[in-house]
CSV table of C-alpha atoms and ligand atoms in Angstrom, one decimal:
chain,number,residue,atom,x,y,z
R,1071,UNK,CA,-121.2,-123.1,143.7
R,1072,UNK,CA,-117.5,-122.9,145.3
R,1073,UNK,CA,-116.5,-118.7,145.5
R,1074,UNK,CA,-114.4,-118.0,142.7
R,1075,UNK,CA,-110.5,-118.2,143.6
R,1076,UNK,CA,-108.8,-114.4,144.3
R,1077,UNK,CA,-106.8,-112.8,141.5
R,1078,UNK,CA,-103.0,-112.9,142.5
R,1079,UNK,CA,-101.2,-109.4,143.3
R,1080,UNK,CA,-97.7,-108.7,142.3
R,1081,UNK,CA,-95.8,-105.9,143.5
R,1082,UNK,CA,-92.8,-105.5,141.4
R,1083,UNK,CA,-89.9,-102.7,142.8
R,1084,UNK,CA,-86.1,-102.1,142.3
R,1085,UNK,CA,-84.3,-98.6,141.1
R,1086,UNK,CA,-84.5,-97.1,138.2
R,1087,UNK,CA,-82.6,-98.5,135.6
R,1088,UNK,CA,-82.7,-102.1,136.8
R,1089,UNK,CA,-85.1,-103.5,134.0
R,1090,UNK,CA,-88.5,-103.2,135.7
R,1091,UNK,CA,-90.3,-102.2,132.8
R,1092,UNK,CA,-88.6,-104.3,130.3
R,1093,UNK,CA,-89.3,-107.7,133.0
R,1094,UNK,CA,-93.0,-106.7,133.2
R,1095,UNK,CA,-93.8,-106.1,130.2
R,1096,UNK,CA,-92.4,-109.3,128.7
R,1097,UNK,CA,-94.0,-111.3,132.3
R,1098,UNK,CA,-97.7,-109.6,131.3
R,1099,UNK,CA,-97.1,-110.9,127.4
R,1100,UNK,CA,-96.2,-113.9,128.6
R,1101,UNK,CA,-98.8,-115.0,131.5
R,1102,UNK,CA,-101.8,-112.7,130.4
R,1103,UNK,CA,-101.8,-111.1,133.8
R,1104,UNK,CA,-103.3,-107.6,134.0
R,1105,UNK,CA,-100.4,-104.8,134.2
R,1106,UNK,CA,-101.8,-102.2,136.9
R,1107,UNK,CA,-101.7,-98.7,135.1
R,1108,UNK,CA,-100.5,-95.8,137.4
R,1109,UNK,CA,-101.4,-92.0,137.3
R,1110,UNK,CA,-98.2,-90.1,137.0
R,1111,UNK,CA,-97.6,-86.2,136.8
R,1112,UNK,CA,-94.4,-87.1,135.1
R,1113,UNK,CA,-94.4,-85.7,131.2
R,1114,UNK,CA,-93.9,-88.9,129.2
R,1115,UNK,CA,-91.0,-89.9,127.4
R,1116,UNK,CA,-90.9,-90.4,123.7
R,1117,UNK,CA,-92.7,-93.3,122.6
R,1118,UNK,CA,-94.9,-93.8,126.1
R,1119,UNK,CA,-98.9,-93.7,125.3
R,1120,UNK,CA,-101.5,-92.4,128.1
R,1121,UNK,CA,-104.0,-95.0,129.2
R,1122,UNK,CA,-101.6,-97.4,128.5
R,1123,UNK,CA,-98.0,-96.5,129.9
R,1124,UNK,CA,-99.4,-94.2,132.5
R,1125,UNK,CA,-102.5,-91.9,133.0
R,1126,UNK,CA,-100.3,-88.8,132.7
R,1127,UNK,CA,-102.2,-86.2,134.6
R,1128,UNK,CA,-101.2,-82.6,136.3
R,1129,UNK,CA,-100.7,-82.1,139.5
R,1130,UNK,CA,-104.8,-80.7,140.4
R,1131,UNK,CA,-106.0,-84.1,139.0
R,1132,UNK,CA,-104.1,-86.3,140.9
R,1133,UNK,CA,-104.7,-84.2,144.0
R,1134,UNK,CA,-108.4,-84.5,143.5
R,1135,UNK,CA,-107.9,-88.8,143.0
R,1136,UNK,CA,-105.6,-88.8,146.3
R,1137,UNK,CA,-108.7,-86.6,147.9
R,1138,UNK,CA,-111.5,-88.7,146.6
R,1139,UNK,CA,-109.7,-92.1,148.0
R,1140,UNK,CA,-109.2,-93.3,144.6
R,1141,UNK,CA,-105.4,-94.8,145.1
R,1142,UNK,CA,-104.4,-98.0,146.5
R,1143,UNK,CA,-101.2,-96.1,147.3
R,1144,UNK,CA,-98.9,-93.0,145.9
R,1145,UNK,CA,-95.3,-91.7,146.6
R,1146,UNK,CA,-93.9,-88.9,144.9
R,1147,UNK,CA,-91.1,-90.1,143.4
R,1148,UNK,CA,-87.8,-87.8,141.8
R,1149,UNK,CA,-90.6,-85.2,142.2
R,1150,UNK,CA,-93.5,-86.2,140.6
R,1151,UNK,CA,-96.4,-88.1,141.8
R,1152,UNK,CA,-96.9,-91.9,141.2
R,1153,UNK,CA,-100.3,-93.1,142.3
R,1154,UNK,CA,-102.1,-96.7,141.8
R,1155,UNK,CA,-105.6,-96.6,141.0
R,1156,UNK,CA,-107.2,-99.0,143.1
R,1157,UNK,CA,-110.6,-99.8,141.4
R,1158,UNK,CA,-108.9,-101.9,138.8
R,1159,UNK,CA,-106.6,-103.3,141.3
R,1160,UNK,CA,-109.7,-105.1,143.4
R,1161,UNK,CA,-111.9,-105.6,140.6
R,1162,UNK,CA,-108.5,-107.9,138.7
R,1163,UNK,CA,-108.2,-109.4,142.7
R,1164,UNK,CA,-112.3,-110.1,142.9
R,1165,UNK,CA,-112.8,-111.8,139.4
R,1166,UNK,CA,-109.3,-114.1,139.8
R,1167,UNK,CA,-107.2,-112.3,136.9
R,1168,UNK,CA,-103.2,-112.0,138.2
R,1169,UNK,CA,-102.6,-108.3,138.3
R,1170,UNK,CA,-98.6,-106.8,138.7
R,1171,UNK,CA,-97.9,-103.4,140.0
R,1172,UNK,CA,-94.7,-101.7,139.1
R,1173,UNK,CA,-94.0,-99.4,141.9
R,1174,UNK,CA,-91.7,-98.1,143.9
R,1175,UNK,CA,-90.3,-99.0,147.5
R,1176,UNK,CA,-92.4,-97.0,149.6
R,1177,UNK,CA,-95.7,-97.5,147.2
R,1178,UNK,CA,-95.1,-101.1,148.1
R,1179,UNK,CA,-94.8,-100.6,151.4
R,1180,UNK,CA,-98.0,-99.0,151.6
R,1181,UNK,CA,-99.6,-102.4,149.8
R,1182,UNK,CA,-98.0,-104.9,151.8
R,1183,UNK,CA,-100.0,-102.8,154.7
R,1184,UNK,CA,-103.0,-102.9,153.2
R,1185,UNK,CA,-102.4,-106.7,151.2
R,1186,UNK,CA,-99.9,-108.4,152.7
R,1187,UNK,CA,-100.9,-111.6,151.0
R,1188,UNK,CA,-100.0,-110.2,147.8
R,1189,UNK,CA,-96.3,-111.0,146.2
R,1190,UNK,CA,-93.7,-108.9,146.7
R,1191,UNK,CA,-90.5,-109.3,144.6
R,1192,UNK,CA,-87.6,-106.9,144.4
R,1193,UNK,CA,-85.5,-106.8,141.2
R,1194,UNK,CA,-81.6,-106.2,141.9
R,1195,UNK,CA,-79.2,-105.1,140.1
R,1196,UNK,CA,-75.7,-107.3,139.3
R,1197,UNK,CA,-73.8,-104.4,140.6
R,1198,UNK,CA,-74.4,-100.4,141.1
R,1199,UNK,CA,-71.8,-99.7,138.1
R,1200,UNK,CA,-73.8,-102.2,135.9
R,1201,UNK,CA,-77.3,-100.2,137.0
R,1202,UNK,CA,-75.8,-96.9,136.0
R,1203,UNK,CA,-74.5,-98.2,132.5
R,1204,UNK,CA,-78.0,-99.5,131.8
R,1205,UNK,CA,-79.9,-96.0,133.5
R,1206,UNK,CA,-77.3,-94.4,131.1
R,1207,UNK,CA,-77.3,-96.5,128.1
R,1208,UNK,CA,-81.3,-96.3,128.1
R,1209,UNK,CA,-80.5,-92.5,127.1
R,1210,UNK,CA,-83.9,-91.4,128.7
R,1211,UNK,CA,-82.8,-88.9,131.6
R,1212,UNK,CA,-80.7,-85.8,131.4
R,1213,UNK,CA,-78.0,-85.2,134.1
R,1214,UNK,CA,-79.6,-84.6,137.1
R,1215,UNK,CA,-82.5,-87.2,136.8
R,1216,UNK,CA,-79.5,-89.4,135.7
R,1217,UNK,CA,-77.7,-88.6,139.1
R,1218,UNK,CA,-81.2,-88.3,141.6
R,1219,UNK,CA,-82.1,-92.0,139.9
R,1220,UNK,CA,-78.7,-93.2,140.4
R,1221,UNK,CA,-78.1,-92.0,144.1
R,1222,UNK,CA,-81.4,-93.1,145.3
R,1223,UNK,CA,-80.9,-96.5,144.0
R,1224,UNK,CA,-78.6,-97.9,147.2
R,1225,UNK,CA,-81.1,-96.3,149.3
R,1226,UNK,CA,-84.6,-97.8,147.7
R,1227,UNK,CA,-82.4,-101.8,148.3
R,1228,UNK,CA,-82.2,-100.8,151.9
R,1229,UNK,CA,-85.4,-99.5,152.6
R,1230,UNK,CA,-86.9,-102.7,150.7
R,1231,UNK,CA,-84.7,-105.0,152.8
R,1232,UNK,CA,-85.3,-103.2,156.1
R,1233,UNK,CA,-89.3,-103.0,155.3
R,1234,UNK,CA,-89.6,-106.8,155.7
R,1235,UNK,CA,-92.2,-106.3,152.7
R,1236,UNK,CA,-89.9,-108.0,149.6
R,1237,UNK,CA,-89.6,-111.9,150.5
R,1238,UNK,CA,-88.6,-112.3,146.9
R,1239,UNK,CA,-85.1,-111.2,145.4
R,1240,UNK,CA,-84.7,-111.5,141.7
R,1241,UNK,CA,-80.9,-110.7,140.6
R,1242,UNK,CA,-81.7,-109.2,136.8
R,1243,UNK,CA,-78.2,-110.3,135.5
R,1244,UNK,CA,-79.5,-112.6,132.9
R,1245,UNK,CA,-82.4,-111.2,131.3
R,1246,UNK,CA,-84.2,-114.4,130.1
R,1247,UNK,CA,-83.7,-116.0,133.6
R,1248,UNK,CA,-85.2,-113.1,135.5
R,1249,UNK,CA,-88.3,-113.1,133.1
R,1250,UNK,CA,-88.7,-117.0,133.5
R,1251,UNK,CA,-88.1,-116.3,137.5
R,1252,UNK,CA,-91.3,-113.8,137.5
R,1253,UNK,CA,-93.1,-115.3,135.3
R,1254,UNK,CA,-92.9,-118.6,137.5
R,1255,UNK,CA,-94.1,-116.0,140.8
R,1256,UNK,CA,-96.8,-114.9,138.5
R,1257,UNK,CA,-98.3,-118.4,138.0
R,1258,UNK,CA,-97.8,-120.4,140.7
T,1263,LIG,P1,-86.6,-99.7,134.9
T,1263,LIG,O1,-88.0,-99.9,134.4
T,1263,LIG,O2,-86.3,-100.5,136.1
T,1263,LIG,O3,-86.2,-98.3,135.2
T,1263,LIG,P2,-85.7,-100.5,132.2
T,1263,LIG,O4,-86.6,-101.7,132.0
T,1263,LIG,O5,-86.1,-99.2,131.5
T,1263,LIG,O6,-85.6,-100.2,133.8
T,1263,LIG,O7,-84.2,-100.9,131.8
T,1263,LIG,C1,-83.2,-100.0,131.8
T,1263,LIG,C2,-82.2,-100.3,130.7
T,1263,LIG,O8,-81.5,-101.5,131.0
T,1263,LIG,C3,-83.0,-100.5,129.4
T,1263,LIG,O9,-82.2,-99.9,128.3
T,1263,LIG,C4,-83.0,-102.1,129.2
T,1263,LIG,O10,-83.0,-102.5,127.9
T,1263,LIG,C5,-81.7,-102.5,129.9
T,1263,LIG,N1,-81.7,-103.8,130.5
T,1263,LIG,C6,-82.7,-104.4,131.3
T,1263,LIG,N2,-82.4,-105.6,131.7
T,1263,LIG,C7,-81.1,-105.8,131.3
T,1263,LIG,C8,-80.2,-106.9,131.5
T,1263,LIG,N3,-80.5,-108.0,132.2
T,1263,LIG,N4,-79.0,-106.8,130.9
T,1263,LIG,C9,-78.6,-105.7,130.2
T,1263,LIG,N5,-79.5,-104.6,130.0
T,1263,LIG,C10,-80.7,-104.7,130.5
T,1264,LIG,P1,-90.4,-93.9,135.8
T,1264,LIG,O1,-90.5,-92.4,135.8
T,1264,LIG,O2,-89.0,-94.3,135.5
T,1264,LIG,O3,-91.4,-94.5,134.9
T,1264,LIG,O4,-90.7,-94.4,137.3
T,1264,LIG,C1,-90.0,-93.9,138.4
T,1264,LIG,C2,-90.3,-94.7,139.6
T,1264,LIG,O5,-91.7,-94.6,139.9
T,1264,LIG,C3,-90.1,-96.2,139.4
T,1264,LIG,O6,-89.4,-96.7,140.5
T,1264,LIG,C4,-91.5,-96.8,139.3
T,1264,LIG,O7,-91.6,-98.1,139.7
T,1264,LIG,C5,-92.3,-95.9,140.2
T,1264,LIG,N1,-93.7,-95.9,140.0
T,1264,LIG,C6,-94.4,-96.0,138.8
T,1264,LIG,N2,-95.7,-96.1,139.1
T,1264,LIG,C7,-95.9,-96.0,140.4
T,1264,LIG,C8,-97.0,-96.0,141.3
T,1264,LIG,O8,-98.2,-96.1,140.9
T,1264,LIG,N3,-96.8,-95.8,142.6
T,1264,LIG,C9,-95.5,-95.7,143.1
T,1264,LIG,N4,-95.4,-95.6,144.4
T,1264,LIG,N5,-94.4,-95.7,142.3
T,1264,LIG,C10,-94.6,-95.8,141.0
């Protein structure tokens, strides 16, 4: 009997507000791949569900899963913690099921260390004045997580770019084009 063929990895990053969430969740629908669900201390926002959004946990319980070894990477991210849990990550990788990530820059930094065979695609924005319009329009943040999100954006395309990790670019300008461009990555 042949081994059974490796699950594909996808790391999807970009700043907040460029339409990671709204790209995944339309590539996972649409291919069937597994969506990797990340431990957060962030509160979550109106309409967000834990175990499925995010594990929301405090600050104690994701200190105890970074001391047991239980993430595949974390960053703390506009002050909170942002961890991937890695048993579901290898298990999707062992049995041949396509599993994304949606991380930041520096979580997928630490995953192109650790897998640098996965897939790494960055999502851009058409322009900085279009991202803040959509990180505004989405009506989620108050100021100054509107302004931290916003100023760390520039910074989080530059780090990608210098990291060498992100060989994929996807320009979210037209919605329905970046969805079919991941959701080609995701299959291929
Ligand atoms: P992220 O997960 O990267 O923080 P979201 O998926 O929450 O971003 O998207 C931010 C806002 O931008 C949402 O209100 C979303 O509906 C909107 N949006 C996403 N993609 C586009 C697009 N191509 N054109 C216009 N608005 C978009
Ligand atoms: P949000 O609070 O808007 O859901 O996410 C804020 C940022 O944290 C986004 O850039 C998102 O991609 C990132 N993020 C979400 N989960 C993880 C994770 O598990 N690890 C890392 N490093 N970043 C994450």
């Amino acid at each position: 009997m042949s081994p059974r063929k490796r699950g594909k990895l996808v790391v999807i990053s970009g700043p907040s507000g460029v339409g990671k969430s709204t790209i995944t969740r339309e590539v996972i629908q649409r291919t069937g791949a597994e969506y990797s669900v990340s431990a957060t201390t962030r509160p979550p926002r109106p309409g967000e569900t834990d175990g499925k959004d995010y594990r929301f946990v405090d600050r104690d319980a994701f200190e105890r899963m970074i001391r047991q070894d239980q993430l595949l990477e974390w960053a703390e991210v506009f002050g909170n913690l942002y961890g991937t849990p890695a048993e579901p990550v290898r298990q999707a990788v062992r049995d041949g099921r396509a599993i994304v990530l949606e991380i930041d820059v520096q979580g997928g930094v630490q995953v192109h260390k650790k897998m640098p065979d996965a897939e790494f695609v960055l999502i851009v924005p058409p322009s900085e004045e279009e991202l803040r319009r959509r990180l505004k329009g989405r009506g989620t943040e108050d100021a100054a997580s509107y302004q931290a999100r916003s100023d760390k954006a520039v910074e989080e395309l530059r780090l990608a770019r210098r990291s060498g990790a992100y060989r994929r670019e996807v320009v979210n300008d037209d919605l329905h084009r970046a969805m079919d461009e991941i959701v080609t990555i995701v299959e291929a």
